[in-house]
Amino acid sequence: ETVMTQSPTTLSVSPGERVTLSCRASQSVSSSLAWYQQRVGQAPRLLIYDASTRATGAPARFSGSGSGTEFTLTISSLQSEDFAVYYCQQYNNWPPWTFGQGTKVEIK
Amino acid sequence: QVQLVESGGGVVQPGRSLRLTCAASGLAFSSYGMHWVRQAPGKGLEWVAVIWSDGSNKYFADSVKGRFTISRDNSKNQVYLQMNSLRVEDTALYYCVSAAGSFDNWGQGTLVTVSS
């Protein structure tokens, strides 16, 4: 099983700041990596797929990078609606499809 | 737009069964693999099961293997999760997800509570 590890667990940020979230895979997942945003009380929403491609409707301030085992999600200027939990997920080595434990982005 | 609507959740005693249904609209349903993903209260996301677009392949998480089955009816645009021998640790919000690689579209979930 490919274990996905996200860091940090929690990030306290002020609106307008640049944010970088990390995700590491226990073995290579090539570029088969997605990022999801989950706001409180809502279902997860696809933000980034194939490591760096923005999903339909995802704002341009979100960008993804990386390949192999190291990945990053960057939010260029944090908006109020971006306070949420972010999950990475690999879909290269299955089954199972595996998620990271999540990074909570909270208001500083 | 794509809509995935789950139903069938509820409160059930340990050892009993429950069948979840996901009704899909706004997508070429028969072209998509369909997954179930669950989220225990206050916890992260856990993949549960998948069925291929034509139903030819099915996979399950080790935590549910042998207890859960997945099926679909492409004529009705529906996917099902049959959950048998339920355990307290199966308590979660169950999401239906359509996927073409990444998990593109998510339903709002249906809550399953296993409690005596």
PDB file of C-alpha atoms in Angstrom:
ATOM      1  CA  GLU A   1       0.000   0.000   0.000  1.00  0.00           C
ATOM      2  CA  THR A   2       1.237   3.492  -0.841  1.00  0.00           C
ATOM      3  CA  VAL A   3       1.170   5.633   2.286  1.00  0.00           C
ATOM      4  CA  MET A   4       0.588   9.358   1.774  1.00  0.00           C
ATOM      5  CA  THR A   5       1.966  11.724   4.409  1.00  0.00           C
ATOM      6  CA  GLN A   6       0.985  15.384   4.525  1.00  0.00           C
ATOM      7  CA  SER A   7       2.700  18.200   6.366  1.00  0.00           C
ATOM      8  CA  PRO A   8       2.052  20.192   8.351  1.00  0.00           C
ATOM      9  CA  THR A   9      -1.045  18.855  10.090  1.00  0.00           C
ATOM     10  CA  THR A  10      -2.290  22.376  10.784  1.00  0.00           C
ATOM     11  CA  LEU A  11      -1.288  25.680   9.266  1.00  0.00           C
ATOM     12  CA  SER A  12      -2.284  29.014  10.828  1.00  0.00           C
ATOM     13  CA  VAL A  13      -2.318  31.686   8.154  1.00  0.00           C
ATOM     14  CA  SER A  14      -3.511  35.250   7.655  1.00  0.00           C
ATOM     15  CA  PRO A  15      -5.627  36.184   4.611  1.00  0.00           C
ATOM     16  CA  GLY A  16      -3.475  37.297   1.697  1.00  0.00           C
ATOM     17  CA  GLU A  17      -0.512  35.127   2.667  1.00  0.00           C
ATOM     18  CA  ARG A  18       1.123  32.565   0.404  1.00  0.00           C
ATOM     19  CA  VAL A  19       0.620  28.994   1.589  1.00  0.00           C
ATOM     20  CA  THR A  20       2.542  25.827   0.755  1.00  0.00           C
ATOM     21  CA  LEU A  21       1.281  22.367   1.661  1.00  0.00           C
ATOM     22  CA  SER A  22       3.376  19.230   1.257  1.00  0.00           C
ATOM     23  CA  CYS A  23       2.527  15.643   0.443  1.00  0.00           C
ATOM     24  CA  ARG A  24       4.944  12.717   0.353  1.00  0.00           C
ATOM     25  CA  ALA A  25       4.313   9.225  -1.029  1.00  0.00           C
ATOM     26  CA  SER A  26       5.975   6.121   0.388  1.00  0.00           C
ATOM     27  CA  GLN A  27       6.753   4.999  -3.181  1.00  0.00           C
ATOM     28  CA  SER A  28       6.582   6.658  -6.564  1.00  0.00           C
ATOM     29  CA  VAL A  29       3.104   7.571  -7.793  1.00  0.00           C
ATOM     30  CA  SER A  30       4.430   9.197 -10.976  1.00  0.00           C
ATOM     31  CA  SER A  31       2.169  12.229 -11.541  1.00  0.00           C
ATOM     32  CA  SER A  32      -1.026  10.459 -10.463  1.00  0.00           C
ATOM     33  CA  LEU A  33      -1.636  12.785  -7.560  1.00  0.00           C
ATOM     34  CA  ALA A  34      -4.709  14.846  -6.748  1.00  0.00           C
ATOM     35  CA  TRP A  35      -5.520  17.539  -4.208  1.00  0.00           C
ATOM     36  CA  TYR A  36      -8.962  17.997  -2.675  1.00  0.00           C
ATOM     37  CA  GLN A  37     -10.419  20.797  -0.602  1.00  0.00           C
ATOM     38  CA  GLN A  38     -12.987  20.082   2.094  1.00  0.00           C
ATOM     39  CA  ARG A  39     -14.733  22.993   3.747  1.00  0.00           C
ATOM     40  CA  VAL A  40     -16.563  22.484   7.026  1.00  0.00           C
ATOM     41  CA  GLY A  41     -19.792  20.565   6.503  1.00  0.00           C
ATOM     42  CA  GLN A  42     -19.153  20.013   2.811  1.00  0.00           C
ATOM     43  CA  ALA A  43     -18.039  17.154   0.603  1.00  0.00           C
ATOM     44  CA  PRO A  44     -14.479  17.161  -0.741  1.00  0.00           C
ATOM     45  CA  ARG A  45     -13.937  18.986  -4.014  1.00  0.00           C
ATOM     46  CA  LEU A  46     -11.270  18.206  -6.618  1.00  0.00           C
ATOM     47  CA  LEU A  47      -8.772  21.066  -6.980  1.00  0.00           C
ATOM     48  CA  ILE A  48      -5.758  19.618  -8.769  1.00  0.00           C
ATOM     49  CA  TYR A  49      -5.243  16.384 -10.689  1.00  0.00           C
ATOM     50  CA  ASP A  50      -2.266  14.825 -12.432  1.00  0.00           C
ATOM     51  CA  ALA A  51      -0.151  16.713  -9.865  1.00  0.00           C
ATOM     52  CA  SER A  52      -0.399  20.092 -11.556  1.00  0.00           C
ATOM     53  CA  THR A  53      -3.601  20.447 -13.606  1.00  0.00           C
ATOM     54  CA  ARG A  54      -6.305  22.654 -12.130  1.00  0.00           C
ATOM     55  CA  ALA A  55      -9.752  21.108 -12.101  1.00  0.00           C
ATOM     56  CA  THR A  56     -12.667  22.894 -13.717  1.00  0.00           C
ATOM     57  CA  GLY A  57     -13.710  25.760 -11.486  1.00  0.00           C
ATOM     58  CA  ALA A  58     -10.577  25.743  -9.323  1.00  0.00           C
ATOM     59  CA  PRO A  59      -9.283  29.296  -8.897  1.00  0.00           C
ATOM     60  CA  ALA A  60      -5.971  30.232 -10.529  1.00  0.00           C
ATOM     61  CA  ARG A  61      -4.425  30.983  -7.120  1.00  0.00           C
ATOM     62  CA  PHE A  62      -4.182  27.223  -6.579  1.00  0.00           C
ATOM     63  CA  SER A  63      -1.236  25.441  -8.161  1.00  0.00           C
ATOM     64  CA  GLY A  64       0.297  22.010  -7.794  1.00  0.00           C
ATOM     65  CA  SER A  65       3.760  20.688  -8.497  1.00  0.00           C
ATOM     66  CA  GLY A  66       5.911  17.617  -8.054  1.00  0.00           C
ATOM     67  CA  SER A  67       6.265  14.081  -9.306  1.00  0.00           C
ATOM     68  CA  GLY A  68       7.399  10.736  -8.003  1.00  0.00           C
ATOM     69  CA  THR A  69       7.192  10.988  -4.219  1.00  0.00           C
ATOM     70  CA  GLU A  70       7.216  14.720  -3.392  1.00  0.00           C
ATOM     71  CA  PHE A  71       4.320  17.066  -4.123  1.00  0.00           C
ATOM     72  CA  THR A  72       3.275  20.587  -3.226  1.00  0.00           C
ATOM     73  CA  LEU A  73       0.035  22.542  -3.278  1.00  0.00           C
ATOM     74  CA  THR A  74       0.483  26.301  -3.279  1.00  0.00           C
ATOM     75  CA  ILE A  75      -2.150  28.937  -2.654  1.00  0.00           C
ATOM     76  CA  SER A  76      -0.694  32.211  -3.905  1.00  0.00           C
ATOM     77  CA  SER A  77      -2.828  34.559  -1.800  1.00  0.00           C
ATOM     78  CA  LEU A  78      -5.143  33.004   0.731  1.00  0.00           C
ATOM     79  CA  GLN A  79      -8.772  34.071   0.576  1.00  0.00           C
ATOM     80  CA  SER A  80     -11.364  33.661   3.338  1.00  0.00           C
ATOM     81  CA  GLU A  81     -13.073  30.824   1.459  1.00  0.00           C
ATOM     82  CA  ASP A  82      -9.799  28.870   1.356  1.00  0.00           C
ATOM     83  CA  PHE A  83      -9.839  28.050   5.057  1.00  0.00           C
ATOM     84  CA  ALA A  84     -10.478  24.324   4.881  1.00  0.00           C
ATOM     85  CA  VAL A  85      -8.850  20.906   5.088  1.00  0.00           C
ATOM     86  CA  TYR A  86      -6.762  19.814   2.106  1.00  0.00           C
ATOM     87  CA  TYR A  87      -6.124  16.182   1.212  1.00  0.00           C
ATOM     88  CA  CYS A  88      -3.708  14.680  -1.265  1.00  0.00           C
ATOM     89  CA  GLN A  89      -4.490  11.335  -2.899  1.00  0.00           C
ATOM     90  CA  GLN A  90      -2.625   8.961  -5.169  1.00  0.00           C
ATOM     91  CA  TYR A  91      -4.275   6.991  -7.955  1.00  0.00           C
ATOM     92  CA  ASN A  92      -1.239   5.301  -9.459  1.00  0.00           C
ATOM     93  CA  ASN A  93      -0.747   2.260  -7.243  1.00  0.00           C
ATOM     94  CA  TRP A  94      -4.074   0.627  -6.612  1.00  0.00           C
ATOM     95  CA  PRO A  95      -5.823  -0.947  -4.932  1.00  0.00           C
ATOM     96  CA  PRO A  96      -6.118   0.709  -2.529  1.00  0.00           C
ATOM     97  CA  TRP A  97      -6.478   4.340  -3.539  1.00  0.00           C
ATOM     98  CA  THR A  98      -4.953   6.235  -0.635  1.00  0.00           C
ATOM     99  CA  PHE A  99      -5.320   9.676   0.888  1.00  0.00           C
ATOM    100  CA  GLY A 100      -3.065  11.719   3.111  1.00  0.00           C
ATOM    101  CA  GLN A 101      -4.316  12.507   6.599  1.00  0.00           C
ATOM    102  CA  GLY A 102      -5.102  16.094   5.640  1.00  0.00           C
ATOM    103  CA  THR A 103      -3.751  19.576   6.355  1.00  0.00           C
ATOM    104  CA  LYS A 104      -6.060  22.026   8.065  1.00  0.00           C
ATOM    105  CA  VAL A 105      -5.577  25.632   7.004  1.00  0.00           C
ATOM    106  CA  GLU A 106      -6.949  27.864   9.743  1.00  0.00           C
ATOM    107  CA  ILE A 107      -7.158  31.567  10.407  1.00  0.00           C
ATOM    108  CA  LYS A 108      -4.216  32.985  12.340  1.00  0.00           C
TER     109      LYS A 108
ATOM    110  CA  GLN B   1     -24.017  19.731 -13.946  1.00  0.00           C
ATOM    111  CA  VAL B   2     -22.995  16.449 -12.379  1.00  0.00           C
ATOM    112  CA  GLN B   3     -25.103  15.307  -9.451  1.00  0.00           C
ATOM    113  CA  LEU B   4     -24.441  12.311  -7.264  1.00  0.00           C
ATOM    114  CA  VAL B   5     -27.092  11.704  -4.618  1.00  0.00           C
ATOM    115  CA  GLU B   6     -26.555   9.063  -1.949  1.00  0.00           C
ATOM    116  CA  SER B   7     -29.324   7.480   0.077  1.00  0.00           C
ATOM    117  CA  GLY B   8     -29.893   4.525   2.368  1.00  0.00           C
ATOM    118  CA  GLY B   9     -27.926   5.557   5.419  1.00  0.00           C
ATOM    119  CA  GLY B  10     -29.262   5.309   8.922  1.00  0.00           C
ATOM    120  CA  VAL B  11     -28.774   3.844  12.378  1.00  0.00           C
ATOM    121  CA  VAL B  12     -28.211   0.103  12.518  1.00  0.00           C
ATOM    122  CA  GLN B  13     -27.116  -2.376  15.143  1.00  0.00           C
ATOM    123  CA  PRO B  14     -23.770  -4.172  14.904  1.00  0.00           C
ATOM    124  CA  GLY B  15     -23.983  -7.289  12.741  1.00  0.00           C
ATOM    125  CA  ARG B  16     -26.881  -5.988  10.679  1.00  0.00           C
ATOM    126  CA  SER B  17     -26.931  -4.940   7.024  1.00  0.00           C
ATOM    127  CA  LEU B  18     -27.556  -1.773   5.059  1.00  0.00           C
ATOM    128  CA  ARG B  19     -27.675  -0.971   1.355  1.00  0.00           C
ATOM    129  CA  LEU B  20     -26.558   2.393   0.069  1.00  0.00           C
ATOM    130  CA  THR B  21     -27.652   3.768  -3.291  1.00  0.00           C
ATOM    131  CA  CYS B  22     -26.057   6.505  -5.369  1.00  0.00           C
ATOM    132  CA  ALA B  23     -28.111   8.070  -8.158  1.00  0.00           C
ATOM    133  CA  ALA B  24     -26.088   9.880 -10.810  1.00  0.00           C
ATOM    134  CA  SER B  25     -27.092  12.506 -13.339  1.00  0.00           C
ATOM    135  CA  GLY B  26     -25.349  14.960 -15.636  1.00  0.00           C
ATOM    136  CA  LEU B  27     -22.578  12.586 -16.687  1.00  0.00           C
ATOM    137  CA  ALA B  28     -22.049   9.672 -19.052  1.00  0.00           C
ATOM    138  CA  PHE B  29     -22.485   7.272 -16.162  1.00  0.00           C
ATOM    139  CA  SER B  30     -21.592   4.106 -18.038  1.00  0.00           C
ATOM    140  CA  SER B  31     -18.177   5.598 -18.882  1.00  0.00           C
ATOM    141  CA  TYR B  32     -17.064   6.178 -15.300  1.00  0.00           C
ATOM    142  CA  GLY B  33     -15.661   4.045 -12.574  1.00  0.00           C
ATOM    143  CA  MET B  34     -17.589   4.622  -9.377  1.00  0.00           C
ATOM    144  CA  HIS B  35     -16.085   4.617  -5.898  1.00  0.00           C
ATOM    145  CA  TRP B  36     -17.340   4.771  -2.352  1.00  0.00           C
ATOM    146  CA  VAL B  37     -15.250   6.787   0.091  1.00  0.00           C
ATOM    147  CA  ARG B  38     -16.074   7.158   3.777  1.00  0.00           C
ATOM    148  CA  GLN B  39     -15.224   9.628   6.500  1.00  0.00           C
ATOM    149  CA  ALA B  40     -15.613   8.744  10.160  1.00  0.00           C
ATOM    150  CA  PRO B  41     -16.697  11.624  12.403  1.00  0.00           C
ATOM    151  CA  GLY B  42     -13.835  14.100  12.761  1.00  0.00           C
ATOM    152  CA  LYS B  43     -11.481  11.920  10.724  1.00  0.00           C
ATOM    153  CA  GLY B  44      -9.950  11.834   7.247  1.00  0.00           C
ATOM    154  CA  LEU B  45     -10.987  10.182   4.010  1.00  0.00           C
ATOM    155  CA  GLU B  46     -10.865   6.403   3.541  1.00  0.00           C
ATOM    156  CA  TRP B  47     -11.403   4.706   0.205  1.00  0.00           C
ATOM    157  CA  VAL B  48     -13.878   1.818   0.510  1.00  0.00           C
ATOM    158  CA  ALA B  49     -14.664   0.241  -2.853  1.00  0.00           C
ATOM    159  CA  VAL B  50     -14.699   0.716  -6.623  1.00  0.00           C
ATOM    160  CA  ILE B  51     -16.563  -0.777  -9.548  1.00  0.00           C
ATOM    161  CA  TRP B  52     -15.366  -0.401 -13.114  1.00  0.00           C
ATOM    162  CA  SER B  53     -17.556   1.397 -15.656  1.00  0.00           C
ATOM    163  CA  ASP B  54     -18.815  -1.863 -17.120  1.00  0.00           C
ATOM    164  CA  GLY B  55     -18.887  -3.685 -13.790  1.00  0.00           C
ATOM    165  CA  SER B  56     -16.072  -6.009 -14.875  1.00  0.00           C
ATOM    166  CA  ASN B  57     -13.777  -5.274 -11.939  1.00  0.00           C
ATOM    167  CA  LYS B  58     -14.392  -4.559  -8.293  1.00  0.00           C
ATOM    168  CA  TYR B  59     -11.936  -3.823  -5.494  1.00  0.00           C
ATOM    169  CA  PHE B  60     -12.382  -3.337  -1.777  1.00  0.00           C
ATOM    170  CA  ALA B  61     -10.441  -1.920   1.130  1.00  0.00           C
ATOM    171  CA  ASP B  62      -9.087  -4.617   3.441  1.00  0.00           C
ATOM    172  CA  SER B  63     -11.240  -3.186   6.239  1.00  0.00           C
ATOM    173  CA  VAL B  64     -14.452  -4.128   4.391  1.00  0.00           C
ATOM    174  CA  LYS B  65     -13.383  -7.059   2.232  1.00  0.00           C
ATOM    175  CA  GLY B  66     -15.724 -10.007   2.592  1.00  0.00           C
ATOM    176  CA  ARG B  67     -18.441  -7.875   4.219  1.00  0.00           C
ATOM    177  CA  PHE B  68     -19.241  -5.233   1.577  1.00  0.00           C
ATOM    178  CA  THR B  69     -20.186  -5.700  -2.059  1.00  0.00           C
ATOM    179  CA  ILE B  70     -20.554  -3.143  -4.821  1.00  0.00           C
ATOM    180  CA  SER B  71     -22.744  -3.251  -7.912  1.00  0.00           C
ATOM    181  CA  ARG B  72     -24.171  -0.902 -10.509  1.00  0.00           C
ATOM    182  CA  ASP B  73     -27.079  -0.605 -12.907  1.00  0.00           C
ATOM    183  CA  ASN B  74     -26.026   1.469 -15.897  1.00  0.00           C
ATOM    184  CA  SER B  75     -29.607   1.504 -17.207  1.00  0.00           C
ATOM    185  CA  LYS B  76     -30.664   3.360 -14.057  1.00  0.00           C
ATOM    186  CA  ASN B  77     -27.460   5.387 -13.557  1.00  0.00           C
ATOM    187  CA  GLN B  78     -27.105   3.956 -10.079  1.00  0.00           C
ATOM    188  CA  VAL B  79     -24.393   2.338  -7.997  1.00  0.00           C
ATOM    189  CA  TYR B  80     -24.951   0.372  -4.813  1.00  0.00           C
ATOM    190  CA  LEU B  81     -22.965  -0.561  -1.726  1.00  0.00           C
ATOM    191  CA  GLN B  82     -24.259  -3.569   0.164  1.00  0.00           C
ATOM    192  CA  MET B  83     -22.862  -3.535   3.678  1.00  0.00           C
ATOM    193  CA  ASN B  84     -23.190  -6.711   5.727  1.00  0.00           C
ATOM    194  CA  SER B  85     -21.941  -7.634   9.207  1.00  0.00           C
ATOM    195  CA  LEU B  86     -21.650  -3.984  10.097  1.00  0.00           C
ATOM    196  CA  ARG B  87     -19.292  -2.966  12.879  1.00  0.00           C
ATOM    197  CA  VAL B  88     -19.151   0.079  15.123  1.00  0.00           C
ATOM    198  CA  GLU B  89     -16.029   1.174  13.236  1.00  0.00           C
ATOM    199  CA  ASP B  90     -18.032   1.361   9.988  1.00  0.00           C
ATOM    200  CA  THR B  91     -19.773   4.460  11.365  1.00  0.00           C
ATOM    201  CA  ALA B  92     -19.068   7.205   8.846  1.00  0.00           C
ATOM    202  CA  LEU B  93     -20.371   9.529   6.172  1.00  0.00           C
ATOM    203  CA  TYR B  94     -20.303   7.528   2.931  1.00  0.00           C
ATOM    204  CA  TYR B  95     -19.588   9.430  -0.271  1.00  0.00           C
ATOM    205  CA  CYS B  96     -20.260   8.270  -3.797  1.00  0.00           C
ATOM    206  CA  VAL B  97     -17.566   9.427  -6.227  1.00  0.00           C
ATOM    207  CA  SER B  98     -17.190   9.313  -9.996  1.00  0.00           C
ATOM    208  CA  ALA B  99     -13.650   8.894 -11.237  1.00  0.00           C
ATOM    209  CA  ALA B 100     -11.606   8.995 -14.407  1.00  0.00           C
ATOM    210  CA  GLY B 101      -8.302   8.643 -12.588  1.00  0.00           C
ATOM    211  CA  SER B 102      -8.743  11.331  -9.964  1.00  0.00           C
ATOM    212  CA  PHE B 103     -11.968  11.512  -7.980  1.00  0.00           C
ATOM    213  CA  ASP B 104     -13.740  14.088 -10.060  1.00  0.00           C
ATOM    214  CA  ASN B 105     -17.227  14.415  -8.609  1.00  0.00           C
ATOM    215  CA  TRP B 106     -18.492  13.759  -5.089  1.00  0.00           C
ATOM    216  CA  GLY B 107     -21.955  13.406  -3.655  1.00  0.00           C
ATOM    217  CA  GLN B 108     -22.937  15.020  -0.363  1.00  0.00           C
ATOM    218  CA  GLY B 109     -22.794  11.716   1.473  1.00  0.00           C
ATOM    219  CA  THR B 110     -25.132   9.552   3.500  1.00  0.00           C
ATOM    220  CA  LEU B 111     -24.511   8.919   7.189  1.00  0.00           C
ATOM    221  CA  VAL B 112     -24.235   5.381   8.508  1.00  0.00           C
ATOM    222  CA  THR B 113     -24.245   4.933  12.271  1.00  0.00           C
ATOM    223  CA  VAL B 114     -23.593   1.494  13.711  1.00  0.00           C
ATOM    224  CA  SER B 115     -24.565   1.379  17.355  1.00  0.00           C
ATOM    225  CA  SER B 116     -26.279  -0.908  19.799  1.00  0.00           C
TER     226      SER B 116
END
